[in-house]
Short mmCIF file of C-alpha atoms in Angstrom, two decimals:
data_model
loop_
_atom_site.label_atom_id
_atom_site.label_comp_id
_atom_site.label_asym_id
_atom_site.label_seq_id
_atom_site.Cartn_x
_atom_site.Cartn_y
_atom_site.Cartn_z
CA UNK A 221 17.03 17.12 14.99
CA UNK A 222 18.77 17.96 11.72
CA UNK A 223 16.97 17.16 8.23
CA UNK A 224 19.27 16.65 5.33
CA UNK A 225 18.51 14.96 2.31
CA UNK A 226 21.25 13.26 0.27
CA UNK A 227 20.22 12.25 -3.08
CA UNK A 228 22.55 9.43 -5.24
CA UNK A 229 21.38 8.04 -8.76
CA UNK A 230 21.62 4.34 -8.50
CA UNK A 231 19.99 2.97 -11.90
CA UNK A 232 20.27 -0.54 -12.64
CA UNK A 233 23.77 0.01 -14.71
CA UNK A 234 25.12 1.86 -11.51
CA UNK A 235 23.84 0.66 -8.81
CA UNK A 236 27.33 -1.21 -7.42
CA UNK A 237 28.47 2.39 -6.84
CA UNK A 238 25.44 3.65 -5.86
CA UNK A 239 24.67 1.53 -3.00
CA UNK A 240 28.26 0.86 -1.77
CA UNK A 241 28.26 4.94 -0.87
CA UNK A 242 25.64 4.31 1.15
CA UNK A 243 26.55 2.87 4.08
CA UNK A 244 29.14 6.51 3.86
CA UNK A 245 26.18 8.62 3.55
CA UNK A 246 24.42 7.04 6.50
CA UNK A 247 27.57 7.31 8.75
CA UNK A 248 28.07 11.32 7.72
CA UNK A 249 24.98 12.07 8.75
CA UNK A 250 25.20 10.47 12.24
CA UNK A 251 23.01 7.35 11.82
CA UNK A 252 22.90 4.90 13.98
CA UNK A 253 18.83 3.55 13.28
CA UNK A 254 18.52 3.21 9.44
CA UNK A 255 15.00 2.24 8.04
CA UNK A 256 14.64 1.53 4.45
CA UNK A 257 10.98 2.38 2.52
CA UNK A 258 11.36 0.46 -0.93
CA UNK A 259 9.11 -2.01 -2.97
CA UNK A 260 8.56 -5.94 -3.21
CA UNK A 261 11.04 -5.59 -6.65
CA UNK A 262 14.19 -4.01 -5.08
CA UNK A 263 13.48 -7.44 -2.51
CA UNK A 264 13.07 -9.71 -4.87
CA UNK A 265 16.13 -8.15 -7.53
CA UNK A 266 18.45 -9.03 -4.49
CA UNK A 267 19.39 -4.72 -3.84
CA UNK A 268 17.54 -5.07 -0.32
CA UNK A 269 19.96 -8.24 0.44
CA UNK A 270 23.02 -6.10 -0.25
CA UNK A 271 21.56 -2.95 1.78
CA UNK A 272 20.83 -5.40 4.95
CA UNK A 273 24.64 -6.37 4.18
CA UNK A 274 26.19 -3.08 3.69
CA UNK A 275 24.21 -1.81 6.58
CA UNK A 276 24.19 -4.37 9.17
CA UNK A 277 22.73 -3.73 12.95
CA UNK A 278 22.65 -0.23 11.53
CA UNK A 279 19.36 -1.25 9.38
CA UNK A 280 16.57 -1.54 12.13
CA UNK A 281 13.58 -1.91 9.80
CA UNK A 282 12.50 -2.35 6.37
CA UNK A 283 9.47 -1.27 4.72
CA UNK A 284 8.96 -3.16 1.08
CA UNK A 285 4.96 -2.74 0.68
CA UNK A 286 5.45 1.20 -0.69
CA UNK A 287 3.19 1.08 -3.95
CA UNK A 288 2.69 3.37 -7.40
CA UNK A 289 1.51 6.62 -6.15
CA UNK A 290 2.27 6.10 -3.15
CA UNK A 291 -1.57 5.96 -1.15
CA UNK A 292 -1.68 7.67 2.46
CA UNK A 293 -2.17 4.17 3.79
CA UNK A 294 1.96 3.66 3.00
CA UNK A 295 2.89 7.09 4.45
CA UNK A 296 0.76 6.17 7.65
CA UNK A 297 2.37 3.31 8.01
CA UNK A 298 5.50 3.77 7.34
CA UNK A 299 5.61 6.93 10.12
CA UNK A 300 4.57 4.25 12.77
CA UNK A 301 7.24 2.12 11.62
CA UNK A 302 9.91 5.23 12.07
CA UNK A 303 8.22 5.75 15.29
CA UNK A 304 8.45 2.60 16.46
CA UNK A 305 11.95 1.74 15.55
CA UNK A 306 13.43 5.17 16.90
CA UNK A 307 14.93 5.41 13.12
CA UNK A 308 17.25 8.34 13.00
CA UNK A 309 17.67 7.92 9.17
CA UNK A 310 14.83 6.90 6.44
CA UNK A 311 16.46 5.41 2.93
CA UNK A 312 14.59 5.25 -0.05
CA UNK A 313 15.08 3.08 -2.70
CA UNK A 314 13.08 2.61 -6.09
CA UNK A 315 10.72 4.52 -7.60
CA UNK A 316 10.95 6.21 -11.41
#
């Protein structure tokens, strides 16, 4: 399996472009199971809605409990998730 990381700044004042790329990025690097790791903000700011839009069937899970510091207790859990899901791609969104 091939690891690649693509990294895209997406701040508040950019994130139309930002986000619309992604859907691009996901599709270069042969995704067809996307899960997305973010927080209960980017849900509740409406950037999740547009990612479960952009992405479609292509967006098999989402994970929106990822706290400050992230504790072991997310990482665990989100592994499972990836597990579980078969997801060929992880997105993350948020974070400073």
């Amino acid at each position: 399996m091939s690891k690649k990381i693509v990294y895209g700044e997406a701040v508040r004042t950019r994130m139309q472009s930002g986000v619309d790329k992604l859907a691009d990025a996901v599709k270069q690097l042969g995704g067809k199971r996307a899960l997305l790791v973010t927080t209960h903000s980017q849900r509740a700011n409406g950037n999740v809605a547009r990612i479960e839009t952009l992405l479609g069937k292509t967006l098999v899970s989402i994970s929106d409990s990822t706290q400050q510091h992230v504790p072991q207790s997310n990482v665990d859990a989100v592994i499972a998730l990836a597990q579980t899901t078969n997801a060929d791609v992880l997105i993350a969104l948020g974070g400073g």
